[in-house]
Coordinates of C-alpha atoms in Angstrom, one line a residue:
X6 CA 3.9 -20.4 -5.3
X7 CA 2.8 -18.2 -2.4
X8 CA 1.3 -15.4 -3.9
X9 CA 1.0 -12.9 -1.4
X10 CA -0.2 -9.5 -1.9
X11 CA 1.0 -7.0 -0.6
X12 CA -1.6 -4.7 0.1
X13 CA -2.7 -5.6 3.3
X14 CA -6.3 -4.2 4.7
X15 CA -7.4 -3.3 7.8
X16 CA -9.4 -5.3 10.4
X17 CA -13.0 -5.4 9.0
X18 CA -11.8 -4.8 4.9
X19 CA -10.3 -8.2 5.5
X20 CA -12.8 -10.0 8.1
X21 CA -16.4 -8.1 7.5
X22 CA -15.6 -7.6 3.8
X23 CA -14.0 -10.8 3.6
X24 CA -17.0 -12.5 5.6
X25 CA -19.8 -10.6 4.2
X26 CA -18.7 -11.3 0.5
X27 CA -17.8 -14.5 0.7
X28 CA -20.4 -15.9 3.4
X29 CA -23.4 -13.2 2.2
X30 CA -25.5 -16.2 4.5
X31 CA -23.5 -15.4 7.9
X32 CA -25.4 -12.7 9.9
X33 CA -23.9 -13.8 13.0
X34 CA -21.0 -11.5 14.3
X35 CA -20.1 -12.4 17.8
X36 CA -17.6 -14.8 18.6
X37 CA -14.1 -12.9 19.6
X38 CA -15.2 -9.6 17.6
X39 CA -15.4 -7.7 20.9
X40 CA -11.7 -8.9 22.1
X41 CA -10.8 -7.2 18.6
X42 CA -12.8 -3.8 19.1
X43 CA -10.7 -3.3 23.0
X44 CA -7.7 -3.9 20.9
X45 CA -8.3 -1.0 18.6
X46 CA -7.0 -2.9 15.2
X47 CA -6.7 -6.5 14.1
X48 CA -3.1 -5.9 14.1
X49 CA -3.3 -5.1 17.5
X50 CA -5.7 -8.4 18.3
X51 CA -3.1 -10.6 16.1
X52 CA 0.2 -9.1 17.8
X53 CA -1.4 -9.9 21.4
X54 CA -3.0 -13.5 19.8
X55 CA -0.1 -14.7 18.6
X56 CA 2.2 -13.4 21.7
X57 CA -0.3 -15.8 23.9
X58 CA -1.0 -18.9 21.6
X59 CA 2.9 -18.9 19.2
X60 CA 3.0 -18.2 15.1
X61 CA -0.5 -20.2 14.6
X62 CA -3.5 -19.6 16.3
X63 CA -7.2 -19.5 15.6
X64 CA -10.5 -17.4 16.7
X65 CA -13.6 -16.9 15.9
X66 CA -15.4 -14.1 13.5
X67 CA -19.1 -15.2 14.3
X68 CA -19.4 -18.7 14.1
X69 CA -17.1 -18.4 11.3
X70 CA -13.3 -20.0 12.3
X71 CA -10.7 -18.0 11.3
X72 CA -6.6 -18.9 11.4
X73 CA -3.7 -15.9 11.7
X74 CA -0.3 -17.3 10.9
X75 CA 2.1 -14.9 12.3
X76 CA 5.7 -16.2 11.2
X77 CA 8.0 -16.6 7.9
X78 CA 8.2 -20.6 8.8
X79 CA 4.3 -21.0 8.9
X80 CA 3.6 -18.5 5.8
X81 CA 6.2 -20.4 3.5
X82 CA 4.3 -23.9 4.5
X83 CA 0.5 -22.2 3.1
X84 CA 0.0 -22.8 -0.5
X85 CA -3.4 -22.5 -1.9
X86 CA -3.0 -23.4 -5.7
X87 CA -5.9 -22.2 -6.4
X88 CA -6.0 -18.5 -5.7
X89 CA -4.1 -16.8 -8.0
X90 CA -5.4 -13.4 -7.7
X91 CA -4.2 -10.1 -5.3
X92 CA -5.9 -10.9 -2.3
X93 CA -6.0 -6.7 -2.0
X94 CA -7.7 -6.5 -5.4
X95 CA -10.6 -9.0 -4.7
X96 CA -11.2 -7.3 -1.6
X97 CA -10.9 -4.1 -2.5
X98 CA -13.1 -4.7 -5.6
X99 CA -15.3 -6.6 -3.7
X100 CA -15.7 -3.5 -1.5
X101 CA -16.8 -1.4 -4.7
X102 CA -19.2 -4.0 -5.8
X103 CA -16.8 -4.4 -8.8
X104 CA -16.0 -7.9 -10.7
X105 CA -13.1 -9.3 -9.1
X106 CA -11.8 -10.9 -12.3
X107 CA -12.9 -11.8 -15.5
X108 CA -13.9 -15.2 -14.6
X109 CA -11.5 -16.9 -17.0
X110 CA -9.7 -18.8 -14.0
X111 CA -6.0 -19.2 -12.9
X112 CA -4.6 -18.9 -16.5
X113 CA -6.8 -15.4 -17.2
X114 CA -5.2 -14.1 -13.7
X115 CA -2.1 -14.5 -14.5
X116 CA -2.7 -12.5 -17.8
X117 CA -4.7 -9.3 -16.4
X118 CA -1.7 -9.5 -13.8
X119 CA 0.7 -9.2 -16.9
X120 CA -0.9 -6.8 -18.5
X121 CA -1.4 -4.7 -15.3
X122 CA 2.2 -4.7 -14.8
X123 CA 2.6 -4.0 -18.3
X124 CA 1.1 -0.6 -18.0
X125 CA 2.6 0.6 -15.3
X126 CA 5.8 -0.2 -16.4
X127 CA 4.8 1.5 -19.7
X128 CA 3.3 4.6 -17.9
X129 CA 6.7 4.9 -16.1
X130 CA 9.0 5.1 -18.9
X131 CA 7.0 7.2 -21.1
X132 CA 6.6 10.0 -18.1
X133 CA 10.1 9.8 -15.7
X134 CA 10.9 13.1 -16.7
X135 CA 7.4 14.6 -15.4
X136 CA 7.7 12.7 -12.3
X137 CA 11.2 14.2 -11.9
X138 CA 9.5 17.6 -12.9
X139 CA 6.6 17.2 -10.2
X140 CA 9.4 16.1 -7.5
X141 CA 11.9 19.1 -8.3
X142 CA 8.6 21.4 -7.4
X143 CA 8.2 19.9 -4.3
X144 CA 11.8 19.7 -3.1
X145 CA 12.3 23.3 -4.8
X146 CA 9.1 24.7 -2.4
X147 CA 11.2 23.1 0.6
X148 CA 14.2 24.6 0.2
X149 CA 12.5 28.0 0.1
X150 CA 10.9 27.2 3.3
X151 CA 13.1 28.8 6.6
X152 CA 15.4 26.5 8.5
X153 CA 13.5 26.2 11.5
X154 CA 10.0 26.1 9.7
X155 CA 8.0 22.6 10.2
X156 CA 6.9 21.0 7.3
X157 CA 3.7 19.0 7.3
X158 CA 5.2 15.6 5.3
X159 CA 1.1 13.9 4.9
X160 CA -0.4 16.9 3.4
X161 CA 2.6 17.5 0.8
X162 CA 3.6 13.9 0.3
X163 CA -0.3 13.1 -0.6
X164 CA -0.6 15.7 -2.6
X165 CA 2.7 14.3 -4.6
X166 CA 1.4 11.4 -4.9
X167 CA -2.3 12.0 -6.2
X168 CA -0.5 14.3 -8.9
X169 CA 2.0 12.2 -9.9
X170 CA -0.4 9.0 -9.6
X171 CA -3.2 10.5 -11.8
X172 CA -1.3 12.1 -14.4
X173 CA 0.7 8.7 -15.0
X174 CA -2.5 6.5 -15.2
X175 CA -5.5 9.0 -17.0
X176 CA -2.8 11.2 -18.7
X177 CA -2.5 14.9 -19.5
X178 CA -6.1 15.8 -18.4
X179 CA -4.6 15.6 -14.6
X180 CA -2.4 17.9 -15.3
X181 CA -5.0 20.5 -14.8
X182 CA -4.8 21.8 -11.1
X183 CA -8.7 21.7 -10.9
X184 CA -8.9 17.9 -11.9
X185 CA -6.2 16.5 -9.2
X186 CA -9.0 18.5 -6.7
X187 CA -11.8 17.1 -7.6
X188 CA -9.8 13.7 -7.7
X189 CA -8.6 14.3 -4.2
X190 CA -11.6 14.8 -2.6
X191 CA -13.2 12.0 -4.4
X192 CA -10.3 9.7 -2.9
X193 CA -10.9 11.4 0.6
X194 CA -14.6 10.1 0.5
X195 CA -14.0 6.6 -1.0
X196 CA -11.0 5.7 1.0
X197 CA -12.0 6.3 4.4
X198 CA -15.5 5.2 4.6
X199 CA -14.2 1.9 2.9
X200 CA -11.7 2.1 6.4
X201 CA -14.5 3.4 8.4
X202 CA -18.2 2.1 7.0
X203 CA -17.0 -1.7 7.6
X204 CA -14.6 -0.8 10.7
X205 CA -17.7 0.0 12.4
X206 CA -19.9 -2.9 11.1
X207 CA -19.3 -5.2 13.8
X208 CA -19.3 -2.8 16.2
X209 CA -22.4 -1.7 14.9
X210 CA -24.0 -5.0 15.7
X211 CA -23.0 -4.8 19.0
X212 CA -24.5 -0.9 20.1
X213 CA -27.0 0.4 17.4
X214 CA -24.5 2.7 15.6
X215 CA -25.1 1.3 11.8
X216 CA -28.0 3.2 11.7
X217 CA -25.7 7.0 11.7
X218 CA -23.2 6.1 8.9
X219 CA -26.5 6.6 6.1
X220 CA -25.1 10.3 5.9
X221 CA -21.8 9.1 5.1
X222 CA -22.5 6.3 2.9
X223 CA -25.0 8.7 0.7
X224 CA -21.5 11.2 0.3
X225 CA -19.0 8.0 -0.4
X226 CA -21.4 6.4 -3.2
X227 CA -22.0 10.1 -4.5
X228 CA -18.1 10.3 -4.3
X229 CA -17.5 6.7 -6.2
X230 CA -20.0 7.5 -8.7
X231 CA -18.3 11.0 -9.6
X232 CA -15.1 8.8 -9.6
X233 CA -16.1 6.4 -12.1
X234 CA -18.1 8.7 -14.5
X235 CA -14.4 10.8 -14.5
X236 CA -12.6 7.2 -15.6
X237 CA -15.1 6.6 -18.5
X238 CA -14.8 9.9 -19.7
X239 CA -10.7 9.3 -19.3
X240 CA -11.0 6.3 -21.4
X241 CA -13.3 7.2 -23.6
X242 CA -11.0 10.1 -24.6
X243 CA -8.0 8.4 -24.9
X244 CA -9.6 5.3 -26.7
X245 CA -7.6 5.3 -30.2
X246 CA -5.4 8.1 -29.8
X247 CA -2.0 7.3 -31.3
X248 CA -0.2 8.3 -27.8
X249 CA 0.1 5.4 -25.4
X250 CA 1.8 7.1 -22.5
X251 CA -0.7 6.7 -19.9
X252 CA -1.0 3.5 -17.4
X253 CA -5.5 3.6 -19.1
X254 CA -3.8 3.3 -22.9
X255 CA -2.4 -0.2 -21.9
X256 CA -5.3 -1.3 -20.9
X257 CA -7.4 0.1 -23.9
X258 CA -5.1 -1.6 -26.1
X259 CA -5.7 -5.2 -24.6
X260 CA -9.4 -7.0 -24.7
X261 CA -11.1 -5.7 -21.4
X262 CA -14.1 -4.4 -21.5
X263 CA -14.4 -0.1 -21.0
X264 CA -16.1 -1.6 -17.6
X265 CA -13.1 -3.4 -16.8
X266 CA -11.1 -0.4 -17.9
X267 CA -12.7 1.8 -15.5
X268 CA -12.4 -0.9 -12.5
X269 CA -9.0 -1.5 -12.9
X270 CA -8.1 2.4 -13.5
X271 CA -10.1 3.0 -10.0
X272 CA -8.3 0.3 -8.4
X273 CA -5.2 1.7 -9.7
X274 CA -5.3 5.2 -8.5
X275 CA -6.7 4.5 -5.7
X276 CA -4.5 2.1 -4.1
X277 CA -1.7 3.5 -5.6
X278 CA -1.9 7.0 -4.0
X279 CA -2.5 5.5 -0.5
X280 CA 0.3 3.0 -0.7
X281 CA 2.6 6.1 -2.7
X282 CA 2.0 8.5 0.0
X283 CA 2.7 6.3 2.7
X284 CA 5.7 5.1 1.8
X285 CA 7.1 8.6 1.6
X286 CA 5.7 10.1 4.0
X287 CA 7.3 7.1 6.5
X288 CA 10.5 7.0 4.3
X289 CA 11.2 10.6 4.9
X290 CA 10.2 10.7 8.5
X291 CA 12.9 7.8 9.2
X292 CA 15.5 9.6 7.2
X293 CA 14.8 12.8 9.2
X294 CA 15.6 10.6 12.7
X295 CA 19.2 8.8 11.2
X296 CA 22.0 11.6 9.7
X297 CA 23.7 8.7 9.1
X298 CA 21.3 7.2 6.5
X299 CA 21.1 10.4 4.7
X300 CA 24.9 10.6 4.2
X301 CA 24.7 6.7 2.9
X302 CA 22.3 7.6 0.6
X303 CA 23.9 11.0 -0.6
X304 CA 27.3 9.1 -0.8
X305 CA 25.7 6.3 -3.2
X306 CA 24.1 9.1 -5.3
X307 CA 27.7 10.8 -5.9
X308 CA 29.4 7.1 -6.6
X309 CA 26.2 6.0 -9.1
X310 CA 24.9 9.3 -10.4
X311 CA 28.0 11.9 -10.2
X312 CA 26.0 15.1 -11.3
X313 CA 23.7 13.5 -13.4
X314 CA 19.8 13.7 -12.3
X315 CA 18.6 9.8 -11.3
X316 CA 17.1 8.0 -14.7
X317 CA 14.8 5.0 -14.8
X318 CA 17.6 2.6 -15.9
X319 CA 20.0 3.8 -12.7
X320 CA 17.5 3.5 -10.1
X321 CA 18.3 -0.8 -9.9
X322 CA 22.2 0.4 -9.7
X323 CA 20.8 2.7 -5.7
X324 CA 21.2 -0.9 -3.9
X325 CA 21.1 0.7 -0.3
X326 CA 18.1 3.4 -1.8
X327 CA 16.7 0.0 -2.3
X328 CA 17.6 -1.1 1.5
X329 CA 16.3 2.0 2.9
X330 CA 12.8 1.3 1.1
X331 CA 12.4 -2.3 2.2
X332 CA 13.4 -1.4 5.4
X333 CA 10.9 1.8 6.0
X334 CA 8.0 -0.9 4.8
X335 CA 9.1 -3.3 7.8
X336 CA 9.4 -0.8 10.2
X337 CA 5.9 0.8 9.4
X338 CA 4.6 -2.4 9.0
X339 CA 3.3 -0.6 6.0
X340 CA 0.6 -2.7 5.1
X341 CA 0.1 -4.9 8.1
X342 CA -2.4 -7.6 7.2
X343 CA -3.6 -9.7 3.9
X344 CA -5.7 -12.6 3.5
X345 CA -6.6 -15.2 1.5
X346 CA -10.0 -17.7 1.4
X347 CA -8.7 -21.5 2.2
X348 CA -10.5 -23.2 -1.0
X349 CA -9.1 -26.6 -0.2
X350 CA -8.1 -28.6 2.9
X351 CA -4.5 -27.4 3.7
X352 CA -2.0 -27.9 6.5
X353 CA 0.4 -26.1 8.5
X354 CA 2.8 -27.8 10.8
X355 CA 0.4 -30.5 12.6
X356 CA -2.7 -28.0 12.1
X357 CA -5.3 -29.0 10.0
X358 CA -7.0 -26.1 8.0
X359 CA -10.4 -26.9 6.9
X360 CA -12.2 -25.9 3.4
X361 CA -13.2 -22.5 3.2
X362 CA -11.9 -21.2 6.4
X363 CA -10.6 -17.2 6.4
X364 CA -6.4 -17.6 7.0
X365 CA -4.9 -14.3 7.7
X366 CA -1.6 -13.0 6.9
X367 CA -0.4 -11.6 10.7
X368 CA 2.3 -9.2 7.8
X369 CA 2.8 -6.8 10.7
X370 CA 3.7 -9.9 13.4
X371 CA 6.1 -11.0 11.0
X372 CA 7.9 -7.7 10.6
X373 CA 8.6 -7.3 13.6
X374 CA 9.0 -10.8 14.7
X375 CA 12.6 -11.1 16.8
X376 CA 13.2 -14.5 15.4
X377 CA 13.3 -13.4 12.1
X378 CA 14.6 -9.7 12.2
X379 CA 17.8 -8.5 14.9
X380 CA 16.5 -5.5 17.4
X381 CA 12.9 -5.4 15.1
X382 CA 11.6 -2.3 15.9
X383 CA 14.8 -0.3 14.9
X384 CA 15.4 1.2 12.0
X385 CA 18.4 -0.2 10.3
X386 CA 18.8 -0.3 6.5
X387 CA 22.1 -2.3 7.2
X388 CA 20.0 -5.6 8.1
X389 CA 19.2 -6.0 4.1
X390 CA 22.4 -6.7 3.7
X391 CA 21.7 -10.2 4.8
X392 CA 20.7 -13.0 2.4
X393 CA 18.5 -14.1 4.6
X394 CA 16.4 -10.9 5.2
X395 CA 16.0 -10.5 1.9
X396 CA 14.7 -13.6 1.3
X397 CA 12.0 -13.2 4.1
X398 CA 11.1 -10.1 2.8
X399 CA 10.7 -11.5 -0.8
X400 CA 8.5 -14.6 1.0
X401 CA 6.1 -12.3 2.4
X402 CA 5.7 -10.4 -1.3
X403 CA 7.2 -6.9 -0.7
X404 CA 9.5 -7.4 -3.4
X405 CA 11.1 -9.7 -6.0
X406 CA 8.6 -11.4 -8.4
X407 CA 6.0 -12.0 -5.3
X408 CA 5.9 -7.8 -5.1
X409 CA 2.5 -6.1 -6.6
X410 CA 2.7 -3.9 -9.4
X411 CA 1.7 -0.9 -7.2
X412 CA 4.6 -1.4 -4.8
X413 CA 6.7 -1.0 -7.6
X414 CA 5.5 1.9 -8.8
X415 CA 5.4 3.7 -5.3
X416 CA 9.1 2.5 -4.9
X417 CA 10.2 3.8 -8.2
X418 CA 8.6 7.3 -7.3
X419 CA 10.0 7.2 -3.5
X420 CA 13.0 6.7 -5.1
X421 CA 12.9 9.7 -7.2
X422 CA 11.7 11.2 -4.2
X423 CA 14.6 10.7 -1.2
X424 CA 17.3 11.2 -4.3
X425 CA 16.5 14.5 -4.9
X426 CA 15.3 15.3 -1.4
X427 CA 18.9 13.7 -0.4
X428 CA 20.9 15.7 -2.8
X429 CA 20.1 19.2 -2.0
X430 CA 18.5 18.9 1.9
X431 CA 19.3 17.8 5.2
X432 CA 16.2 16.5 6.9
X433 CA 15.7 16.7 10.6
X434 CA 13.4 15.7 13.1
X435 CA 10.8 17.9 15.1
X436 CA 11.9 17.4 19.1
X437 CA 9.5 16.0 21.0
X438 CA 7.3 15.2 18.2
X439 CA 5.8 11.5 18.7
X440 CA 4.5 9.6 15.3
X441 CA 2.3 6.8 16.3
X442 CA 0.7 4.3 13.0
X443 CA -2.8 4.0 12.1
X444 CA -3.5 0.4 10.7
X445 CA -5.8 1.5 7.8
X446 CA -5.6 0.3 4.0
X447 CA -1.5 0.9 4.9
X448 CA -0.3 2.4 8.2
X449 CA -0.4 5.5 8.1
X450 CA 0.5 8.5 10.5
X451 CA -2.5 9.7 12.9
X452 CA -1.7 13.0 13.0
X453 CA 0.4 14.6 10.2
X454 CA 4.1 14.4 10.6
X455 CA 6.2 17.0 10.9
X456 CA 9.9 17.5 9.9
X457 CA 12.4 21.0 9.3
X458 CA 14.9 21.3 6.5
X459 CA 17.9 22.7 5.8
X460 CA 20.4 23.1 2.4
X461 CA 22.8 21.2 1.6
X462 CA 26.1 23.1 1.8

């Protein structure tokens, strides 16, 4: 089975983390890392490699060799049986110097992946009515807002997301205003110097400029080590308590350590507000550009929900919600890149791939790849109608049983999200505003985005 994650992560998490924890020998980083830095991104490098050289091609990371496989046809053929784990978690953990497992093999993966999933289903049910609460807010502050005023969709959409996220995964001690602060700008420290610290690495090796990030680095471990002390004072305070609401009392119930705990709590929150935000924040910017899709989704509100506010157990009934989801994640490319470490000799068409040689994931290639997706770079939730497009989607593991835990979550809440936005706004665009993607742990908007509302009549 492929088990693809779904988190993808940007150029140097995946080939300098990637590389560096995996080879901790390999100080040589040359080869094509210079073609990589003109491009801007690995995405960027992949799209151009793979326009050149077709859907498999190789380069070189230092003397390391590393293969890109940039269609649906090439990605179904790679099977590596013995990686079980998210390829987002190991390098994400990896990144924070944390255990990337508990060592007990493909069988003990398979059961911290159920039990992961198992909390945040949990934490869902036992808190849809404070996530509706904390959505009603938002939409409620919007539609006091003027008709022509511009709302800033990063800065509010984050700041959803880091509420809703923490109060669903440490509980009701997040509910405190000063907590989701000092949580935010934990997150701001950790998050982009993991994006930034190791985008630079290779460059650094090439001009000097390793040296200047010490300032940086000294905030980001102050930040992670403010982070972690907050988790094992979470956990230690919910350990026992006869409420199991949060996504942390899952995890205290099982056998994991209160290390573990803590790593998979950090992993948790952070990941999940990054990938939360950003698929809002790029959900609610397409919906702003197509009228159309607005009155599709308000229509299958009225037909599924009548006047009744959207429940946990109706949200698999919003098919084309479901459609407009799947389709904002293709056309942001929202998490453009994953990898995985080839632990035994494998094969794709004729190509040989050797033993313990780096194969990437090209995820934002392949959605946007015109064999596999009509007119890719539009917008058209219509195209999930197809069989066929669903299937690819579920292939490259953005939903069905292939889809991470933390995707789910983020879909369930930018669900809850565009159905109340839908019901009682109309969203529109900002003329002559341009949104270009950032390819960071998700792509994300460079500049904050920037829509107007107006009420429903």
């Amino acid at each position: 089975m492929l088990d693809f994650a779904i988190f993808a992560v940007t150029f140097v998490i995946i080939l300098v983390g990637a590389v560096l924890y995996l080879y901790p020998v390999s100080q040589c980083l040359d080869g094509n890392l210079q073609d990589i830095v003109n491009r801007g991104s690995l995405h960027e490098f992949l799209a151009s490699l793979h326009g050149q050289f077709g859907p498999v091609a190789s380069f070189w990371f230092g003397g390391r060799p590393v293969v890109s496989l940039g269609s649906v046809d090439q990605l179904r053929q790679h099977i590596n049986p013995n990686r079980t784990t998210d390829s987002f978690e190991t390098m994400l953990k990896s990144l924070l110097g944390y255990q990337s497992g508990t060592g007990g093999g493909a069988t003990e993966a398979v059961m911290r992946k159920k039990l992961y999933e198992s909390a945040v289903n949990n934490t869902l049910e036992k808190n849809f009515p404070m996530l509706l609460k904390l959505v009603e807010e938002l939409v409620g502050k919007w539609q006091s807002f003027p008709k022509d005023q511009h709302t800033p969709l990063c800065a509010h959409l984050l700041g959803l997301a880091m509420k809703a996220v923490t109060q669903l995964a440490l509980g009701d001690r997040f509910r405190n205003d000063a907590e989701v602060i000092g949580f935010r700008k934990n997150h701001e420290a950790i998050i982009p110097f993991t994006c930034q610290i190791w985008s630079e690495i290779g460059k650094g090796y090439l001009d000097g400029s390793m040296e200047k990030s010490s300032i940086r680095k000294e905030h980001y471990e102050s930040a992670l080590a403010e982070m972690e002390t907050v988790l094992m004072s979470v956990a230690k305070d919910r350990k026992g308590q006869r409420s199991q609401t949060a996504f942390v009392d899952t995890l205290l119930q099982s056998n994991l350590t209160e290390r573990q705990v803590m790593e998979d709590s950090m992993v948790f929150t952070l990941a999940g507000c990054v990938i939360t935000a950003n698929l809002c924040i790029w959900a609610v910017h397409f919906l702003s550009t197509s009228e159309e899709v607005q009155e599709k989704l308000h229509q299958e509100l009225e037909d599924v929900l009548g006047s009744e506010p959207v429940s946990l157990d109706k949200i698999p009934q919003l098919r084309y919600f479901q459609q407009v989801l799947n389709e904002t994640v293709r056309t942001a490319k929202l998490t453009p890149i994953a990898a995985r470490l080839q632990e035994n000799e494998g094969k794709v068409d004729q190509h040989i791939i050797p033993k313990e040689t780096l194969v990437i994931y090209a995820l934002g290639v392949v959605l946007q790849d015109a064999d596999t997706w009509s007119r890719p770079y539009k917008f058209d939730p219509d195209r999930f109608t197809e069989d066929s497009a669903r299937k690819s989607f579920s292939l490259l593991g953005f939903s069905g049983n292939q889809a991470c835990p933390e995707l789910r979550f983020a879909y369930t809440v930018a669900t809850v999200v565009l159905s109340t936005v839908v019901r009682q706004l109309k969203l529109h665009q900002v003329k002559g505003q341009v949104v270009e993607a950032r390819s960071e742990l998700v792509s994300t908007p460079k500049d904050d985005t920037w829509i107007t509302v107006s009420r429903r009549s």
